Structures are given as C-alpha cells and as structure tokens.
PDB file of C-alpha atoms and ligand atoms in Angstrom:
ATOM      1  CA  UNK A 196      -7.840  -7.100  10.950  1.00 97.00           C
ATOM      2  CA  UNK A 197     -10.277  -8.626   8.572  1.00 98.00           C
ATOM      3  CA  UNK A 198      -9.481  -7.594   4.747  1.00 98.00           C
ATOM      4  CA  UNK A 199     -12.816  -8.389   2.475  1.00 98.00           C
ATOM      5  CA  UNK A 200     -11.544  -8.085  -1.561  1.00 98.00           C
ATOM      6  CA  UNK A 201     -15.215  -7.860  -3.700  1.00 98.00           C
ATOM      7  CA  UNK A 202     -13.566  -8.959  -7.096  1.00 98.00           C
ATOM      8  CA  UNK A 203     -14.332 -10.705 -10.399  1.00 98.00           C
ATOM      9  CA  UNK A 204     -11.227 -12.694  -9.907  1.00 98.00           C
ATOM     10  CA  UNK A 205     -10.975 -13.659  -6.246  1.00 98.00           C
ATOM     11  CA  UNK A 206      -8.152 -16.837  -7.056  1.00 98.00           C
ATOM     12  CA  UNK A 207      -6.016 -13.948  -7.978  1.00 98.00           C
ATOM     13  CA  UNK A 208      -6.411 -12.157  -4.191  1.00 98.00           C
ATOM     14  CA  UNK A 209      -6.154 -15.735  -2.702  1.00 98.00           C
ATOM     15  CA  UNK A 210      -2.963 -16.385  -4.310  1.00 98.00           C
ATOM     16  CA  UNK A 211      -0.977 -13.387  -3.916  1.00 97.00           C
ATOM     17  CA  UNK A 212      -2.379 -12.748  -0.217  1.00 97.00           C
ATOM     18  CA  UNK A 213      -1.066 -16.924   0.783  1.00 97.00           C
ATOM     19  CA  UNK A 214       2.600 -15.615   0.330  1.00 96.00           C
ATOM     20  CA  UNK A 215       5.055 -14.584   2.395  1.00 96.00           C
ATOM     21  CA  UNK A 216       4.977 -12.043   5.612  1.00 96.00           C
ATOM     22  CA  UNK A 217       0.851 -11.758   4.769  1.00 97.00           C
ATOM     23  CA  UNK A 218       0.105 -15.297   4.499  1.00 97.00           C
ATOM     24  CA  UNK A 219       2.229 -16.210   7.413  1.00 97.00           C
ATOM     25  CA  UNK A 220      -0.074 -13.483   9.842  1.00 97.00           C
ATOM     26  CA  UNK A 221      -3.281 -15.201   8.189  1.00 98.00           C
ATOM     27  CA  UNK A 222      -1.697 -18.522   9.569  1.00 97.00           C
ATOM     28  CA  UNK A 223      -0.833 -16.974  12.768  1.00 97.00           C
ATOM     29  CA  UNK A 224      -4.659 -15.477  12.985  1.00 98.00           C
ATOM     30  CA  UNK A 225      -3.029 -11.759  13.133  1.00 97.00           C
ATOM     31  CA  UNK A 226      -5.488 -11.277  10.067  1.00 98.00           C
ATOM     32  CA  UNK A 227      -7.669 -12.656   7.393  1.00 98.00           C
ATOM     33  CA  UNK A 228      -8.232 -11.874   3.222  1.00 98.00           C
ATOM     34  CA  UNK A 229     -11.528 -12.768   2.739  1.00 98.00           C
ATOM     35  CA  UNK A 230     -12.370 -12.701  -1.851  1.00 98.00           C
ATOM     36  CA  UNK A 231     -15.833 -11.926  -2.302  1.00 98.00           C
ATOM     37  CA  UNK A 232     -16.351 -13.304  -6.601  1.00 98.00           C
ATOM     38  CA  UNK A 233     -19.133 -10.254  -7.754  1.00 98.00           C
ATOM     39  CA  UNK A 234     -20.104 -12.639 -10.448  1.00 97.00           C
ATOM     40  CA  UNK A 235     -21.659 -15.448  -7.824  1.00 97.00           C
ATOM     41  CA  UNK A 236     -23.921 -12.466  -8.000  1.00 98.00           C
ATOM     42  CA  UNK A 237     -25.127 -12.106 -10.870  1.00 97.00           C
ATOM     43  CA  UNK A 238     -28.554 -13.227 -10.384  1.00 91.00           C
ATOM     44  CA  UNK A 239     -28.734 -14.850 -13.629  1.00 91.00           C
ATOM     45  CA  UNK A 240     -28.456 -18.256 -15.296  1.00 90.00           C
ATOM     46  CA  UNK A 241     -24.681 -16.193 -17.467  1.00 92.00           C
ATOM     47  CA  UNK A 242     -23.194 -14.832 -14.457  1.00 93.00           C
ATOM     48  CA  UNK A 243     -23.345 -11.418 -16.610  1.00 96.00           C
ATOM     49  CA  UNK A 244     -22.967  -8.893 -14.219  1.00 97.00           C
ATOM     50  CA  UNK A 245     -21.769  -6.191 -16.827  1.00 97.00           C
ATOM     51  CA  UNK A 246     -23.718  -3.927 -19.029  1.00 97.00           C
ATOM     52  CA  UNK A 247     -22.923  -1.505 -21.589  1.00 97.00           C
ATOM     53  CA  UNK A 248     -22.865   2.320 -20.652  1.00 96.00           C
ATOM     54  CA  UNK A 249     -25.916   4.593 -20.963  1.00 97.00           C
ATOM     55  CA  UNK A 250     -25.329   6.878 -23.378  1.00 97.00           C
ATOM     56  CA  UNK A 251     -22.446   5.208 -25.952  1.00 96.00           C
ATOM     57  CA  UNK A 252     -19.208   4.963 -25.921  1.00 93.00           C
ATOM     58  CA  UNK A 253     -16.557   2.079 -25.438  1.00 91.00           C
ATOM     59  CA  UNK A 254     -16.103  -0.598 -22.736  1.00 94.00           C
ATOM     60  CA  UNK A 255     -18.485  -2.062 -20.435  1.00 97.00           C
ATOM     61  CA  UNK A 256     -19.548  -1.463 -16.622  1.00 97.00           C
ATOM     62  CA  UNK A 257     -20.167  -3.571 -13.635  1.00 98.00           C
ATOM     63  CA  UNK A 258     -23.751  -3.230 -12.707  1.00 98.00           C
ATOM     64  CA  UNK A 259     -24.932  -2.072  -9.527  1.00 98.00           C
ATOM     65  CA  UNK A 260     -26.711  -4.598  -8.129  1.00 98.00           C
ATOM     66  CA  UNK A 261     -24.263  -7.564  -8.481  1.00 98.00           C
ATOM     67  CA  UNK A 262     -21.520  -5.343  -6.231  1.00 98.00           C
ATOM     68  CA  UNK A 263     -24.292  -4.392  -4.156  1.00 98.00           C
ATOM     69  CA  UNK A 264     -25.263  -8.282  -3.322  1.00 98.00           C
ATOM     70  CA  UNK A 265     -21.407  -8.720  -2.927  1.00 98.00           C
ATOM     71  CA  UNK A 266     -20.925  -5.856  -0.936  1.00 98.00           C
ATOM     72  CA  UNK A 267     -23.871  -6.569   1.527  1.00 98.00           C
ATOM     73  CA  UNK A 268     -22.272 -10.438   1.859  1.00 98.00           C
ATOM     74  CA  UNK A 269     -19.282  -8.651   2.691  1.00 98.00           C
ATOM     75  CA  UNK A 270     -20.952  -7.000   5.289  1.00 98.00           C
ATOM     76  CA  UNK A 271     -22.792  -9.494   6.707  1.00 97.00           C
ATOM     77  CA  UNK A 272     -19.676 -11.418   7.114  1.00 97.00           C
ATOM     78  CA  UNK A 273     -17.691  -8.584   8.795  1.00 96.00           C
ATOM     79  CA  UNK A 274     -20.021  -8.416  12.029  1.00 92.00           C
ATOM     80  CA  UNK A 275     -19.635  -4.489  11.329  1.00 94.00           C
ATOM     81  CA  UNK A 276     -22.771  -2.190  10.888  1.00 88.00           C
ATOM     82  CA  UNK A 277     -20.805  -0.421   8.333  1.00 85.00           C
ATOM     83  CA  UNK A 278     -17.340  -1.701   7.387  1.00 96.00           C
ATOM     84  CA  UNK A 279     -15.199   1.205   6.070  1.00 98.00           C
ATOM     85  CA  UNK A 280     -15.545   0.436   2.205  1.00 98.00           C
ATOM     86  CA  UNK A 281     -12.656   1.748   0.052  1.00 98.00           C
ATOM     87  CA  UNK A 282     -13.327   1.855  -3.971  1.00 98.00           C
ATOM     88  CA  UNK A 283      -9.694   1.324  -5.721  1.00 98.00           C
ATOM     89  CA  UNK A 284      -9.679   3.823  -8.592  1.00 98.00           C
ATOM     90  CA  UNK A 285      -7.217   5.964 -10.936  1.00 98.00           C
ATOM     91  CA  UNK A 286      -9.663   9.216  -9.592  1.00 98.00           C
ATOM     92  CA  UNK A 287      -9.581   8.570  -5.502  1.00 98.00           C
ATOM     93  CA  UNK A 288      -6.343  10.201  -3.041  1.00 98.00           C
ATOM     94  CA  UNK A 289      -3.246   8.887  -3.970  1.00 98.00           C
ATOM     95  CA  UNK A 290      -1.843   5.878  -1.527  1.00 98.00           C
ATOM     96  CA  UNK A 291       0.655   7.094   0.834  1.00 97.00           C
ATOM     97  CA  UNK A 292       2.272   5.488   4.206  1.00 96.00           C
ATOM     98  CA  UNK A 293       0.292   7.943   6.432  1.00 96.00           C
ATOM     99  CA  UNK A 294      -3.525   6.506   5.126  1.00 98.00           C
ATOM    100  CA  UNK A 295      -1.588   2.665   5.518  1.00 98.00           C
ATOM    101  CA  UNK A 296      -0.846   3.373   9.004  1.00 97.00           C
ATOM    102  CA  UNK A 297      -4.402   5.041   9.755  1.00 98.00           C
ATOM    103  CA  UNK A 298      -6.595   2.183   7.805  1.00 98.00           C
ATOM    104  CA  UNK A 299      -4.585  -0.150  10.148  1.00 98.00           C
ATOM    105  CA  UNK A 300      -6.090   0.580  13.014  1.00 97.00           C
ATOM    106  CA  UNK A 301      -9.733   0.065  11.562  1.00 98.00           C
ATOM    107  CA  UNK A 302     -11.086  -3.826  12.644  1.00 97.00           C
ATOM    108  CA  UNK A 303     -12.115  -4.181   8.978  1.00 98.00           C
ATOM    109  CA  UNK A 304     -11.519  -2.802   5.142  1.00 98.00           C
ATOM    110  CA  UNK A 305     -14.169  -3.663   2.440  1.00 98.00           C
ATOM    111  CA  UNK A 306     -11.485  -3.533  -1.141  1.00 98.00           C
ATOM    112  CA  UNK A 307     -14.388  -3.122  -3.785  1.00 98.00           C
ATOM    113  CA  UNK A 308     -12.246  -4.014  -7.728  1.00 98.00           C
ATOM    114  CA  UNK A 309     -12.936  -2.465 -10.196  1.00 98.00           C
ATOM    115  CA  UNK A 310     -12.627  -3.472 -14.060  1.00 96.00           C
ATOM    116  CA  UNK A 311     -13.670  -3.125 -17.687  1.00 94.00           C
ATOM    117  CA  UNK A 312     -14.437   0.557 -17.734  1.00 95.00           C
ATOM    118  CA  UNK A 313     -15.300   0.695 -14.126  1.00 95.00           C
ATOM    119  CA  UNK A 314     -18.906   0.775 -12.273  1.00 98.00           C
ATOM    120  CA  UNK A 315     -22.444   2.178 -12.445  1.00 98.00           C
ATOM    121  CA  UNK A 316     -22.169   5.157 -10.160  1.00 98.00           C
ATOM    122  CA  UNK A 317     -24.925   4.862  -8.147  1.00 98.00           C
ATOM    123  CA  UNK A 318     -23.460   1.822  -6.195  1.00 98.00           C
ATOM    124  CA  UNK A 319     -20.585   3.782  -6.038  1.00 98.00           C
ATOM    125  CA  UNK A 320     -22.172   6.430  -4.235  1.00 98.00           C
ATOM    126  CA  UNK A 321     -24.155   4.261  -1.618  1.00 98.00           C
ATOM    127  CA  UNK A 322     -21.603   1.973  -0.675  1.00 98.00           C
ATOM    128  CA  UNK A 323     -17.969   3.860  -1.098  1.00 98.00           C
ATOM    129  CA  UNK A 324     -16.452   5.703   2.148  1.00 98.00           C
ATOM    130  CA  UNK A 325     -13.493   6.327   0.126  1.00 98.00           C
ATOM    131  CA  UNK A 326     -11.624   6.231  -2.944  1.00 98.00           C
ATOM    132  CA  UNK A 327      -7.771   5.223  -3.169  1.00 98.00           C
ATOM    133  CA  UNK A 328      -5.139   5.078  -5.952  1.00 98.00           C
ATOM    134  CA  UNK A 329      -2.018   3.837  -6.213  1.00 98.00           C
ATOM    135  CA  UNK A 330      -1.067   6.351  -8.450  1.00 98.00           C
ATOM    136  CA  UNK A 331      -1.424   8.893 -11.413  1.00 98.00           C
ATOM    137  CA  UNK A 332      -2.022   6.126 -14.073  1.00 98.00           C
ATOM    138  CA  UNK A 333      -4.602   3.042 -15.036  1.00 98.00           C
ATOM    139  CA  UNK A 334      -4.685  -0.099 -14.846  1.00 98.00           C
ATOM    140  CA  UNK A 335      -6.838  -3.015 -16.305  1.00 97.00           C
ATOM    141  CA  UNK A 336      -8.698  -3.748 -12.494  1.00 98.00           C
ATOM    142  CA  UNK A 337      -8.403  -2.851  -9.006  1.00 98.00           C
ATOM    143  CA  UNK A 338      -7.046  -6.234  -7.688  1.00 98.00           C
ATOM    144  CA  UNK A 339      -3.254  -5.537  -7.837  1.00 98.00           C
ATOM    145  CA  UNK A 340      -3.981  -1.782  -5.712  1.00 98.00           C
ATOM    146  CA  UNK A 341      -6.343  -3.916  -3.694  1.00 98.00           C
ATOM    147  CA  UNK A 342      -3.382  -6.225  -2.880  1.00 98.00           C
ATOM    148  CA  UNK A 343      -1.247  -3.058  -2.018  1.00 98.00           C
ATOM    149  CA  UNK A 344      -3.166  -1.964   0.298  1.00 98.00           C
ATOM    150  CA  UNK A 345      -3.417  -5.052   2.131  1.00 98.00           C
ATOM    151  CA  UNK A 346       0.431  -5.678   2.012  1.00 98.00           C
ATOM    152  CA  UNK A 347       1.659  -2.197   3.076  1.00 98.00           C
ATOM    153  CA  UNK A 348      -1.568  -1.912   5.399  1.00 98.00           C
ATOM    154  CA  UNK A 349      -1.017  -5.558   6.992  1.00 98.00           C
ATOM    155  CA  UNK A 350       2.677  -4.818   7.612  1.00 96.00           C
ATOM    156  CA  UNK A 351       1.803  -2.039  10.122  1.00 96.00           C
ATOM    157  CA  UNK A 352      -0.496  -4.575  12.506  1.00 97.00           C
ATOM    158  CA  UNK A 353       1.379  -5.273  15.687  1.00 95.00           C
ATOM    159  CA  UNK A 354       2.980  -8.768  15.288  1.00 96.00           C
ATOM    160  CA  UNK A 355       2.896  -8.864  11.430  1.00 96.00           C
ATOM    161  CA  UNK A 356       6.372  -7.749  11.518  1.00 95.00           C
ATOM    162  CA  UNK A 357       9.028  -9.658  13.944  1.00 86.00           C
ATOM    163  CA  UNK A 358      10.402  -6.182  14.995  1.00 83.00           C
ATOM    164  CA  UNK A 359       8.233  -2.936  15.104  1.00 76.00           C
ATOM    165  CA  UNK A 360      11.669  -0.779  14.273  1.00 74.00           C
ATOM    166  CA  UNK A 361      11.625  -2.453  11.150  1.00 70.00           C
ATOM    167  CA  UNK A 362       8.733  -0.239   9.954  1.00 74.00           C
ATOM    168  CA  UNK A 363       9.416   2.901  11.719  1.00 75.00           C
ATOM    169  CA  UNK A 364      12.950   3.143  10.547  1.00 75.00           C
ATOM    170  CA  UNK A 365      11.598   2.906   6.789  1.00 83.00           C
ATOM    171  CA  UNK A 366      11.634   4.936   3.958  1.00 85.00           C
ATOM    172  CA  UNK A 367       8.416   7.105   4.046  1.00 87.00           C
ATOM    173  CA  UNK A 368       7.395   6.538   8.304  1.00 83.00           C
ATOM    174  CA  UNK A 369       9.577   9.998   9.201  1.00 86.00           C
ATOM    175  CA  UNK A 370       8.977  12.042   5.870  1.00 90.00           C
ATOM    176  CA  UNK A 371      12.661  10.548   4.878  1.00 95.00           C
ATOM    177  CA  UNK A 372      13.864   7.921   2.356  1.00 96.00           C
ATOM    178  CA  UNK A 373      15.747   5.342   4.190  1.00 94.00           C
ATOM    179  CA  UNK A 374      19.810   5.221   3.995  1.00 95.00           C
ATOM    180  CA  UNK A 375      21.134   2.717   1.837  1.00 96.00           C
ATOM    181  CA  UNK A 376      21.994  -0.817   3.018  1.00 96.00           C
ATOM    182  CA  UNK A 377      25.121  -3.618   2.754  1.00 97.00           C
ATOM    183  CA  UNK A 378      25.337  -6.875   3.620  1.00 97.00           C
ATOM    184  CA  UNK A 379      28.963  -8.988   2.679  1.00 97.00           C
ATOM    185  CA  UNK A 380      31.020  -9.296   1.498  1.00 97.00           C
ATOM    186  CA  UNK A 381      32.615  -6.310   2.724  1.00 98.00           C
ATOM    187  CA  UNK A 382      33.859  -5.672  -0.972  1.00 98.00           C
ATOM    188  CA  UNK A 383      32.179  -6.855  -4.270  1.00 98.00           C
ATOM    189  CA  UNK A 384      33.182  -5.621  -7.762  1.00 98.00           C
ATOM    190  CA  UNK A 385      35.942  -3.267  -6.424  1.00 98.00           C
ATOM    191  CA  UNK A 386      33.137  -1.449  -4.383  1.00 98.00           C
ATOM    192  CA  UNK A 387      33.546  -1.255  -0.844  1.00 98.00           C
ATOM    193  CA  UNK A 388      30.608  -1.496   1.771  1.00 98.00           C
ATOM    194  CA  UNK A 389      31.409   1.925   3.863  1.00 98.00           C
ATOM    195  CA  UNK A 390      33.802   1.586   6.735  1.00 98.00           C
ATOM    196  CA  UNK A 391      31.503   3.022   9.386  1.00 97.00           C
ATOM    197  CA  UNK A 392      29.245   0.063   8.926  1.00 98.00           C
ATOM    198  CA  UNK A 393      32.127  -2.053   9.339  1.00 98.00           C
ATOM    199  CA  UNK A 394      32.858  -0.320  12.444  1.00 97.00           C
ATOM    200  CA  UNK A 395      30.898  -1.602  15.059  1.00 97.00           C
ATOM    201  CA  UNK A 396      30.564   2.097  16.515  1.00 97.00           C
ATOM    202  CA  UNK A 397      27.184   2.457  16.587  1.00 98.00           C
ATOM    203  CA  UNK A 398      26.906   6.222  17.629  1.00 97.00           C
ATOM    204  CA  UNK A 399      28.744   6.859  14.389  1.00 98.00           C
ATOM    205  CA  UNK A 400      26.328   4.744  12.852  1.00 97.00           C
ATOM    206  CA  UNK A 401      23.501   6.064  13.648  1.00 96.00           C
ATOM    207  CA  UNK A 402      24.782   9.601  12.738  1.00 96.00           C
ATOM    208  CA  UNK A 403      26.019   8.483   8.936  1.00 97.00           C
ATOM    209  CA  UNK A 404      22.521   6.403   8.703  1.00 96.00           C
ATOM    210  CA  UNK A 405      20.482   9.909   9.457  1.00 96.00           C
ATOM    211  CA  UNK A 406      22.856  11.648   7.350  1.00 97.00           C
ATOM    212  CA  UNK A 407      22.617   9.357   4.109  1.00 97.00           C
ATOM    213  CA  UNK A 408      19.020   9.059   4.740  1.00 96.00           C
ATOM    214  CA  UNK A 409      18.699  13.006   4.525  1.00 96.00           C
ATOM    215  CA  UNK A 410      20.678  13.107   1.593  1.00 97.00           C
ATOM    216  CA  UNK A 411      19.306  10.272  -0.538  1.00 97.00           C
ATOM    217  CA  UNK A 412      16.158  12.045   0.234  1.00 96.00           C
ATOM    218  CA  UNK A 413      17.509  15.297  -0.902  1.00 97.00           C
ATOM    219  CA  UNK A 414      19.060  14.024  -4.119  1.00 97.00           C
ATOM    220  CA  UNK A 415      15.828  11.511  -5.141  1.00 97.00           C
ATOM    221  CA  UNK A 416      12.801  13.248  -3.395  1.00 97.00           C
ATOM    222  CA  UNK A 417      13.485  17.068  -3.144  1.00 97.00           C
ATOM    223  CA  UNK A 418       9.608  17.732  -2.873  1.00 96.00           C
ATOM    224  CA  UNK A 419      10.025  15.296   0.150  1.00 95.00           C
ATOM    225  CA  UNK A 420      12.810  16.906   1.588  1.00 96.00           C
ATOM    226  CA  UNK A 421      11.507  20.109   1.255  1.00 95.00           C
ATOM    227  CA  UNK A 422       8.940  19.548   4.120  1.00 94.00           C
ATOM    228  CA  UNK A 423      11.782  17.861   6.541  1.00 93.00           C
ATOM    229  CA  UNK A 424      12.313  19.865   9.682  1.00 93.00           C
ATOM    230  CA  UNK A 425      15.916  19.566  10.521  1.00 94.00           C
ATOM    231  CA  UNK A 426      17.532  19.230  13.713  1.00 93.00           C
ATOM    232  CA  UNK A 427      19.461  21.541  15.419  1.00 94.00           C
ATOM    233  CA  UNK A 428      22.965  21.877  13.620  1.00 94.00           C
ATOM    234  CA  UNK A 429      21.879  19.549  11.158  1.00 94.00           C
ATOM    235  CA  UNK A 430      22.271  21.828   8.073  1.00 94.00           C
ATOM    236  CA  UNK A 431      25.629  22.460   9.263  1.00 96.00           C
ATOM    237  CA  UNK A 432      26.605  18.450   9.661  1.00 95.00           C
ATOM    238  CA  UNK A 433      24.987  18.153   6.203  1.00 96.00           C
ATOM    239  CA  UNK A 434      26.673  20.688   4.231  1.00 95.00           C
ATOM    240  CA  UNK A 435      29.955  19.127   5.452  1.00 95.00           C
ATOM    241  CA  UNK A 436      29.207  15.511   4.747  1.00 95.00           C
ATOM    242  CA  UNK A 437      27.867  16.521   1.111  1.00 95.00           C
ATOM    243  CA  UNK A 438      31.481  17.995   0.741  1.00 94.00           C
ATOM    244  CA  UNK A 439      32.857  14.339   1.500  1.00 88.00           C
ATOM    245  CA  UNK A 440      30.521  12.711  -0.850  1.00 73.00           C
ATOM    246  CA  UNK A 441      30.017  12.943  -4.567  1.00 59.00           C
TER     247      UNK A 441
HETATM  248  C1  SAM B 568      -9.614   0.488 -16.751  1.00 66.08           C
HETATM  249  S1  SAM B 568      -9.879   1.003 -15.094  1.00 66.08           S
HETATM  250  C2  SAM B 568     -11.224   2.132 -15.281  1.00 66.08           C
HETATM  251  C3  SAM B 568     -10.789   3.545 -15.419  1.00 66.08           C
HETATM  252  C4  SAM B 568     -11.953   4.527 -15.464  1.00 66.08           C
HETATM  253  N1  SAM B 568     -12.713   4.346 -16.681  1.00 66.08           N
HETATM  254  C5  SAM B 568     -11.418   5.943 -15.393  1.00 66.08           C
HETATM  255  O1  SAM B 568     -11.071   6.502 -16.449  1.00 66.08           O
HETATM  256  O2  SAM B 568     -11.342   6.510 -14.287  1.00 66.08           O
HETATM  257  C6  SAM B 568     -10.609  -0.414 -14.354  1.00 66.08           C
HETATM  258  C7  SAM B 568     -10.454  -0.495 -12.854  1.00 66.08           C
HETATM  259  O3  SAM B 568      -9.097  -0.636 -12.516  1.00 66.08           O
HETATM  260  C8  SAM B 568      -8.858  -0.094 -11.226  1.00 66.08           C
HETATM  261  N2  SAM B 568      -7.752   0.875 -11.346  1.00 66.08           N
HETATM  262  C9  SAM B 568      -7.177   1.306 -12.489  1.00 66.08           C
HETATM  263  N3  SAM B 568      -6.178   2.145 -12.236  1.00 66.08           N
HETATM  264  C10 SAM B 568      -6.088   2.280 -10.914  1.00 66.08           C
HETATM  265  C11 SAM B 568      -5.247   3.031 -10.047  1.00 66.08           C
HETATM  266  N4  SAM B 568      -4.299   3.844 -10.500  1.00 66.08           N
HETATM  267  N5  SAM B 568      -5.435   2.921  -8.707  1.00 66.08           N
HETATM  268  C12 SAM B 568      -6.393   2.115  -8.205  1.00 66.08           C
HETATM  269  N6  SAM B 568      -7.232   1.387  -8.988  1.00 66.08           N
HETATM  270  C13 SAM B 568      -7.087   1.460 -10.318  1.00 66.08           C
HETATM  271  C14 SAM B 568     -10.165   0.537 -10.761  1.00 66.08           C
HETATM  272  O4  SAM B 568     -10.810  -0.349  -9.862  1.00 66.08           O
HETATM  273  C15 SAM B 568     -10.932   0.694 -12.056  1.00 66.08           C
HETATM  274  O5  SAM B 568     -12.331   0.665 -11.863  1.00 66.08           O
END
C-alpha cells in the first residue's frame, strides 16, 4: 500500500514512519510513505503558501493552489486516476479500528496536513473524499493523525505483522478491550501473575482471557460493552467470575 503525506513538514513523516514495525515493511517493500513538502509549491520566489483569511479574524490559511499542485504530484505519482484523499481534521468521523481495517484494503491513501488555522475551502472541497479525526480535540497540524493512520492502518496489511492473530485478538478488532497481560517473573512487588496463566491449560486459558477481556471492557468501556452480544451462558459465567474478582 502506497501512503502519500502532503505536509509542510515532510522530515517529520520521514522520521517517525523509518521506525520500527512501519519502517521495517517499507524495507521489506510491504509498503511505502511517500512526504509530499506543500511549500515546494508555492510558486513563488518566499515559498509563502499561506494567506490571511477573507473576512478577519486570527491565524492564517494554506492557500489552495499550493495543496492543489501538491496534491496533483501526489497523484501523478500514485498511478491512480483518483487516489482516495483523506483531509485530517478536528471536524471529519472520528478514527476507529473498523475505518483502519477498511482503508487497508485501498492500493493507496493521499494524508493531506493541515496547519495554522487550516485551509481555503475550496481545495478542500475538490480534492477531499473524506475527513478523519483522531479525536474530539485540536491540535497544532495534521502530521501526528496523519502518522496514526498510517501506523494502525499499516499494521492490518498482510505481512506487516509476523502473526495475523496478533491483530485480531486486540483490543477494539471484536468490539472488546483485550484481557490484561504478564510476562515474569511470576511475582513482582508481592503481586502475583494469575495462576491460570501459569498453568499451561490452555482451555482454561482461553476461557479466563474471554472472561477478563469482557470484564475490563465492562468496567473501562461500558458504552463498548453495551453493544457486545454475548454467548450463550455467558452472562451466567460472568456474573460468577465478577463474584471471584474485586
Ligand atoms: C489548529 S488546527 C485547525 C483547526 C480548525 N481551525 C478548526 O477549528 O476546525 C490545524 C490542523 O491540525 C490538524 N488537526 C488538528 N486537530 C486534529 C484532530 N483532532 N484530528 C485530525 N487532525 C487535526 C488539521 O489538519 C488542522 O487543519
């Protein structure tokens, strides 16, 4: 999958995106961050590609045509007629697992940054398929939701991941939290790692896993667990394990 960032500060993109499980499928050609820099641009001797808005107030904007230019370079390079082209902002849908695993199974993303007080509006509306957020607050520019996307969208690309159970055991694939996790020792600070783990039962394991995972859910997400369909004589299994835990 081809990720193109359109950015005023494409070192920051290249940086974070080099690390870790991302950089390693860029190495491995499972996919490539491209950073478009909107101020190459600017079609000017400054590299100004902001303007003050129409009308007063505070703040500047990023003009249309400088995105445009960057946008149609990103399109140019994507081979695509019309790469899908997602506008990071406080106002689109808020970021969830669900849109992560349907954007990755699109060949391409275009991740248009905002910044300053945002963008003229009528590039906006030609170019943008969608708006996302990564939630109900603001930030200074779109490049650190831009990089969320790609990490929890890159994750979900076959290969990216060593072990495809490793993402569909996770909090947030099933409408569940995930259960909690220990590693040894098998007792640190007085506090012991539960002795099911330790058992090497793994029926019983399983069973206490889906069980915690249900009630961490419960106890930190009860709008989440409202909406969890339980299995048959699962209320009754998790009325009586809630009785054995505090
Ligand atoms: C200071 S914000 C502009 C906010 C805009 N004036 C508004 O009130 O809707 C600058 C840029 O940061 C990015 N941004 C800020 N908060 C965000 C969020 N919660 N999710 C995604 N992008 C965000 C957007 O790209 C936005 O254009």
């Amino acid at each position: 999958m081809r990720f193109t960032v359109l950015t005023l500060f494409p070192d920051t993109i290249r940086a974070v995106a080099s690390h870790s499980i991302v950089g390693r499928a860029i190495q491995a050609g499972l996919l490539s961050v491209d950073a478009i820099d909107i101020r190459s641009f600017a079609g000017n001797a400054y590299g100004k590609i902001d303007d003050s808005p129409y009308g007063g107030g505070r703040g500047m904007l990023l003009m249309c045509e400088p995105v445009h230019a960057a946008w149609r370079e990103a399109v140019a390079r994507s081979g695509e007629t019309h790469p899908r082209t997602v506008f990071l902002s406080p106002q689109g849908r808020t970021f969830d697992q669900s849109r992560a695993a349907e954007l990755s199974k699109l060949p391409g993303l275009i991740l248009l940054c905002g910044h300053y007080e945002g963008i003229d509006q009528r590039v906006l509306d030609e170019i943008v398929d969608e708006e996302i957020s990564l939630g109900d607050f603001v930030m200074t520019g779109g490049e650190i939701p831009a990089l969320a996307v790609i990490d929890a969208v890159s994750r979900l690309i076959p290969g990216v991941l060593p072990d495809e159970s490793a993402y569909l055991e996770e909090s947030h694939s099933d409408g569940l939290l995930e259960y909690p996790h220990f590693t040894r020792p098998a007792e640190w600070h007085g506090k012991k790692a539960p002795d099911v783990l330790l058992s090497g039962h793994h029926e019983r394991i399983v069973q206490w896993r889906r069980l915690m995972a249900l009630t961490t859910t419960m106890k930190k997400r009860p709008d989440l667990f409202g909406r969890i369909q339980l299995e048959k004589g699962e209320g009754a299994r998790l009325a009586e394990f809630l009785s054995g835990t505090d």
